[in-house]
Amino acid sequence: MFPQPLDVFKFGGASLKDAPAIRHVAGILKNFAGERLVIIVSAMGKTTNALETVARAYTGGDVEPARQKLSELHNATMTTVGELFGTTPPELAAGLNDLFVSVEWIFDDPPSESYDYDYDQIVSLGELISSQIVAAYLNHAGLPTAWLDARDCILTDNTYREGWVQWPETQDRINSAVPPLLDAGKFVLTQGFIGSTTENFTTTLGREGSDYSAAIFSYCLDAREMSIWKDVPGVLTADPRLFDNVSKIDRMSYKEAIEMTYYGASIIHPKTIKPLQNKSIPLRVRSFEDPTGTGTEISADAGDTYPPMVAVERDQALVNISTRDFSFVAEHHIRELFEHITTTRLQVNMMQNTAISFNVVVNDIDDRIDRFCQLVEEKFKTTVDRDLELITIRHYTNDVADSMRRGKVQLLEGRMPLTIQMVVKEVPVIKRKDV
Ligand code: ASP
Ligand code: MG
C-alpha cells in the first residue's frame, strides 16, 4: 500500500495578523480536514519587526525599553487570544507565559558577545507564539492538530541569523517526527524561520525564512505539493505596491522563479525553490483572500513564455574599489577581495570591473560594508554610494526598460540576453505606470 500523499501549507504573518485572520485560516483548513497536511506558520503580523526592536534595545544596553516593548507584545498577544477564544484556554495562557518569561530571563544577564546569537534567541519568540495560538485554535475549531517544535527538526550550523541547514540530520529528524503524528490523523503544525544548532541553541534562517522552512519540510517528506498562502492572487509581473497594471502569471518554471526572487521579487524567499526543484515538488502561490483561485504554479520548465517581469531591490549600495598603487584590480587582487566579501558576508547582487576599479552592488545590511572597507583599506580605496535601487527586468523590452529609467539617475547597467539590470538612485515611492 502506498502512503497517502502529503501537502505542505505555509501561512505568512499577514494571514495571521489578528483574531479574524486566524479564524479565516481555520476556515480554509476545514476544507482539508482528514488530509495529510503539514502547516508552517510565520509570526503574526509585524511581530518579528517588534521583536527586532526588543533585541536591539537589549543588546544596546537599554534593558528597560526592551522589557517594556516585550510586555506590550505580551499584552497585545493576550488580547488577540481573548478575542479568538472568548475565554482563553488555561494551558495556552500558561504556554505563552512560559515563552515570554524565557525571553525576560535573557534580560537578567548582559548581552553575549554576539548580536546575531542574541537576536535569534529573542526574535524566534514570534513563531513560537503564533504556532501555539494557531494550533490551539485549530484544535478548538475541531481540527485535530499536533504542535511540533521546528527546533527538534531543522538542524543548522551556528551561523546565527542565517543558519545553514544540515540536510542529512534534518531529513532524519523530520522523518522520525512528522509521519507518526500524521498517522494519528492530525494536522502537523510547526514554526517557520527557526531551527537549532547541535547544542540546542535556537537559530533563524534569515528574514522571511518561513517559506524556506516549508520547502525544507516538503523536501524531507517528499510532499506532493507545497502551497504558500498570501495576500496576492499569485506571482505577479511586478510588485502591485509599486506599479499599476500588474498581471498574474499562471505558470512559471523553477528557474524563472529563482531568478526573480533572488533579485528582490519579495513574493517568495529565494532559498525556497531549490529544494523543491530537486524533488520536482510543485509550488503553488495562492491567495488566502480567494482560496479557490488557482494562483501560480511553479514547476518544471514547460517551454513557457513570459511577459516582462520587474523586481526592485531596495537598500542597495554600490561599492567602488580601486587599488591604491594604480595597479590593475584584476591582476592579483580579485581573490583577496572575494575572501573579504565572504568573511564579511556581503551579499553581492551585481559585479563589474574596469581596468583599475571593481564595482560591486550589495545589500546594505547592518555594518557589513563598513567592515569590508576597513578590511581592505590598506591596499584599496573604496567609495560607497548608498540608498540605491537595483531594478531587474526579466524578458525585457526596450520600452519597459526605458520607462523604468525615466526620472532617475542610473549608475550601472548590466545586460544579458533575457535580463537587464540597472542600479539607480532611489526615488520616493510613487506609482509608476504601465509595466
Ligand atoms: N517572521 C519572520 C519574518 O518576518 C519569518 C517569515 O515571516 O517568513 O521575517
Ligand atoms: Mg512573512
PDB file of N, CA, C and O in Angstrom, residues 44 71-97 100 129 133:
ATOM      1  N   MET A  44       2.897  36.357  13.789  1.00  0.00           N
ATOM      2  CA  MET A  44       1.693  37.109  13.428  1.00  0.00           C
ATOM      3  C   MET A  44       2.026  38.551  13.041  1.00  0.00           C
ATOM      4  O   MET A  44       2.759  39.229  13.762  1.00  0.00           O
ATOM      5  N   SER A  71       6.641  43.477  27.068  1.00  0.00           N
ATOM      6  CA  SER A  71       5.401  43.318  27.814  1.00  0.00           C
ATOM      7  C   SER A  71       4.212  43.864  27.006  1.00  0.00           C
ATOM      8  O   SER A  71       3.103  43.331  27.068  1.00  0.00           O
ATOM      9  N   GLU A  72       4.456  44.898  26.190  1.00  0.00           N
ATOM     10  CA  GLU A  72       3.395  45.360  25.271  1.00  0.00           C
ATOM     11  C   GLU A  72       2.996  44.242  24.318  1.00  0.00           C
ATOM     12  O   GLU A  72       1.810  44.037  24.037  1.00  0.00           O
ATOM     13  N   LEU A  73       3.998  43.539  23.822  1.00  0.00           N
ATOM     14  CA  LEU A  73       3.712  42.445  22.892  1.00  0.00           C
ATOM     15  C   LEU A  73       2.932  41.329  23.591  1.00  0.00           C
ATOM     16  O   LEU A  73       1.998  40.749  23.026  1.00  0.00           O
ATOM     17  N   HIS A  74       3.309  41.061  24.830  1.00  0.00           N
ATOM     18  CA  HIS A  74       2.597  40.038  25.607  1.00  0.00           C
ATOM     19  C   HIS A  74       1.119  40.431  25.763  1.00  0.00           C
ATOM     20  O   HIS A  74       0.212  39.637  25.508  1.00  0.00           O
ATOM     21  N   ASN A  75       0.895  41.712  26.119  1.00  0.00           N
ATOM     22  CA  ASN A  75      -0.486  42.177  26.282  1.00  0.00           C
ATOM     23  C   ASN A  75      -1.268  42.095  24.980  1.00  0.00           C
ATOM     24  O   ASN A  75      -2.410  41.617  24.959  1.00  0.00           O
ATOM     25  N   ALA A  76      -0.641  42.558  23.892  1.00  0.00           N
ATOM     26  CA  ALA A  76      -1.334  42.534  22.599  1.00  0.00           C
ATOM     27  C   ALA A  76      -1.668  41.093  22.209  1.00  0.00           C
ATOM     28  O   ALA A  76      -2.755  40.802  21.687  1.00  0.00           O
ATOM     29  N   THR A  77      -0.736  40.181  22.502  1.00  0.00           N
ATOM     30  CA  THR A  77      -0.959  38.771  22.184  1.00  0.00           C
ATOM     31  C   THR A  77      -2.154  38.227  22.969  1.00  0.00           C
ATOM     32  O   THR A  77      -3.025  37.550  22.410  1.00  0.00           O
ATOM     33  N   MET A  78      -2.194  38.573  24.263  1.00  0.00           N
ATOM     34  CA  MET A  78      -3.286  38.050  25.083  1.00  0.00           C
ATOM     35  C   MET A  78      -4.629  38.648  24.666  1.00  0.00           C
ATOM     36  O   MET A  78      -5.670  37.998  24.759  1.00  0.00           O
ATOM     37  N   THR A  79      -4.615  39.877  24.168  1.00  0.00           N
ATOM     38  CA  THR A  79      -5.856  40.475  23.658  1.00  0.00           C
ATOM     39  C   THR A  79      -6.349  39.696  22.436  1.00  0.00           C
ATOM     40  O   THR A  79      -7.535  39.347  22.335  1.00  0.00           O
ATOM     41  N   THR A  80      -5.436  39.398  21.522  1.00  0.00           N
ATOM     42  CA  THR A  80      -5.805  38.629  20.329  1.00  0.00           C
ATOM     43  C   THR A  80      -6.359  37.256  20.738  1.00  0.00           C
ATOM     44  O   THR A  80      -7.385  36.799  20.216  1.00  0.00           O
ATOM     45  N   VAL A  81      -5.658  36.631  21.677  1.00  0.00           N
ATOM     46  CA  VAL A  81      -6.088  35.302  22.118  1.00  0.00           C
ATOM     47  C   VAL A  81      -7.480  35.376  22.753  1.00  0.00           C
ATOM     48  O   VAL A  81      -8.343  34.524  22.494  1.00  0.00           O
ATOM     49  N   GLY A  82      -7.702  36.421  23.546  1.00  0.00           N
ATOM     50  CA  GLY A  82      -9.011  36.611  24.168  1.00  0.00           C
ATOM     51  C   GLY A  82     -10.109  36.743  23.112  1.00  0.00           C
ATOM     52  O   GLY A  82     -11.167  36.117  23.211  1.00  0.00           O
ATOM     53  N   GLU A  83      -9.825  37.546  22.096  1.00  0.00           N
ATOM     54  CA  GLU A  83     -10.804  37.737  21.009  1.00  0.00           C
ATOM     55  C   GLU A  83     -11.068  36.438  20.269  1.00  0.00           C
ATOM     56  O   GLU A  83     -12.168  36.168  19.819  1.00  0.00           O
ATOM     57  N   LEU A  84     -10.025  35.653  20.126  1.00  0.00           N
ATOM     58  CA  LEU A  84     -10.122  34.429  19.336  1.00  0.00           C
ATOM     59  C   LEU A  84     -10.941  33.361  20.053  1.00  0.00           C
ATOM     60  O   LEU A  84     -11.788  32.699  19.458  1.00  0.00           O
ATOM     61  N   PHE A  85     -10.694  33.194  21.344  1.00  0.00           N
ATOM     62  CA  PHE A  85     -11.297  32.072  22.063  1.00  0.00           C
ATOM     63  C   PHE A  85     -12.476  32.477  22.953  1.00  0.00           C
ATOM     64  O   PHE A  85     -13.148  31.611  23.489  1.00  0.00           O
ATOM     65  N   GLY A  86     -12.692  33.765  23.145  1.00  0.00           N
ATOM     66  CA  GLY A  86     -13.656  34.146  24.181  1.00  0.00           C
ATOM     67  C   GLY A  86     -12.973  33.990  25.530  1.00  0.00           C
ATOM     68  O   GLY A  86     -12.381  34.929  26.045  1.00  0.00           O
ATOM     69  N   THR A  87     -12.983  32.786  26.051  1.00  0.00           N
ATOM     70  CA  THR A  87     -12.229  32.533  27.277  1.00  0.00           C
ATOM     71  C   THR A  87     -10.929  31.829  26.896  1.00  0.00           C
ATOM     72  O   THR A  87     -10.949  30.791  26.251  1.00  0.00           O
ATOM     73  N   THR A  88      -9.816  32.402  27.311  1.00  0.00           N
ATOM     74  CA  THR A  88      -8.517  31.833  26.945  1.00  0.00           C
ATOM     75  C   THR A  88      -8.300  30.478  27.616  1.00  0.00           C
ATOM     76  O   THR A  88      -8.401  30.380  28.837  1.00  0.00           O
ATOM     77  N   PRO A  89      -8.018  29.433  26.834  1.00  0.00           N
ATOM     78  CA  PRO A  89      -7.733  28.142  27.468  1.00  0.00           C
ATOM     79  C   PRO A  89      -6.519  28.264  28.396  1.00  0.00           C
ATOM     80  O   PRO A  89      -5.502  28.824  27.981  1.00  0.00           O
ATOM     81  N   PRO A  90      -6.631  27.774  29.641  1.00  0.00           N
ATOM     82  CA  PRO A  90      -5.538  27.967  30.608  1.00  0.00           C
ATOM     83  C   PRO A  90      -4.198  27.389  30.146  1.00  0.00           C
ATOM     84  O   PRO A  90      -3.158  28.002  30.383  1.00  0.00           O
ATOM     85  N   GLU A  91      -4.220  26.241  29.449  1.00  0.00           N
ATOM     86  CA  GLU A  91      -2.921  25.667  29.022  1.00  0.00           C
ATOM     87  C   GLU A  91      -2.242  26.589  28.013  1.00  0.00           C
ATOM     88  O   GLU A  91      -1.027  26.722  28.002  1.00  0.00           O
ATOM     89  N   LEU A  92      -3.048  27.220  27.161  1.00  0.00           N
ATOM     90  CA  LEU A  92      -2.462  28.131  26.172  1.00  0.00           C
ATOM     91  C   LEU A  92      -1.874  29.357  26.880  1.00  0.00           C
ATOM     92  O   LEU A  92      -0.737  29.758  26.590  1.00  0.00           O
ATOM     93  N   ALA A  93      -2.626  29.930  27.818  1.00  0.00           N
ATOM     94  CA  ALA A  93      -2.132  31.104  28.548  1.00  0.00           C
ATOM     95  C   ALA A  93      -0.821  30.755  29.251  1.00  0.00           C
ATOM     96  O   ALA A  93       0.148  31.529  29.210  1.00  0.00           O
ATOM     97  N   ALA A  94      -0.772  29.557  29.846  1.00  0.00           N
ATOM     98  CA  ALA A  94       0.440  29.142  30.567  1.00  0.00           C
ATOM     99  C   ALA A  94       1.594  28.949  29.585  1.00  0.00           C
ATOM    100  O   ALA A  94       2.725  29.382  29.840  1.00  0.00           O
ATOM    101  N   GLY A  95       1.304  28.309  28.453  1.00  0.00           N
ATOM    102  CA  GLY A  95       2.347  28.062  27.441  1.00  0.00           C
ATOM    103  C   GLY A  95       2.918  29.377  26.928  1.00  0.00           C
ATOM    104  O   GLY A  95       4.134  29.542  26.811  1.00  0.00           O
ATOM    105  N   LEU A  96       2.038  30.329  26.652  1.00  0.00           N
ATOM    106  CA  LEU A  96       2.502  31.624  26.137  1.00  0.00           C
ATOM    107  C   LEU A  96       3.296  32.360  27.208  1.00  0.00           C
ATOM    108  O   LEU A  96       4.335  32.958  26.930  1.00  0.00           O
ATOM    109  N   ASN A  97       2.806  32.273  28.445  1.00  0.00           N
ATOM    110  CA  ASN A  97       3.519  32.923  29.530  1.00  0.00           C
ATOM    111  C   ASN A  97       4.954  32.382  29.650  1.00  0.00           C
ATOM    112  O   ASN A  97       5.913  33.141  29.772  1.00  0.00           O
ATOM    113  N   PHE A 100       7.157  33.949  26.972  1.00  0.00           N
ATOM    114  CA  PHE A 100       7.562  35.327  27.267  1.00  0.00           C
ATOM    115  C   PHE A 100       8.577  35.374  28.414  1.00  0.00           C
ATOM    116  O   PHE A 100       9.553  36.118  28.355  1.00  0.00           O
ATOM    117  N   ILE A 129       5.160  31.772  19.501  1.00  0.00           N
ATOM    118  CA  ILE A 129       3.855  32.273  19.945  1.00  0.00           C
ATOM    119  C   ILE A 129       2.769  31.924  18.931  1.00  0.00           C
ATOM    120  O   ILE A 129       1.735  31.338  19.263  1.00  0.00           O
ATOM    121  N   ILE A 133      -0.658  29.485  19.348  1.00  0.00           N
ATOM    122  CA  ILE A 133      -2.022  30.026  19.257  1.00  0.00           C
ATOM    123  C   ILE A 133      -2.803  29.328  18.136  1.00  0.00           C
ATOM    124  O   ILE A 133      -3.942  28.889  18.340  1.00  0.00           O
TER     125      ILE A 133
END
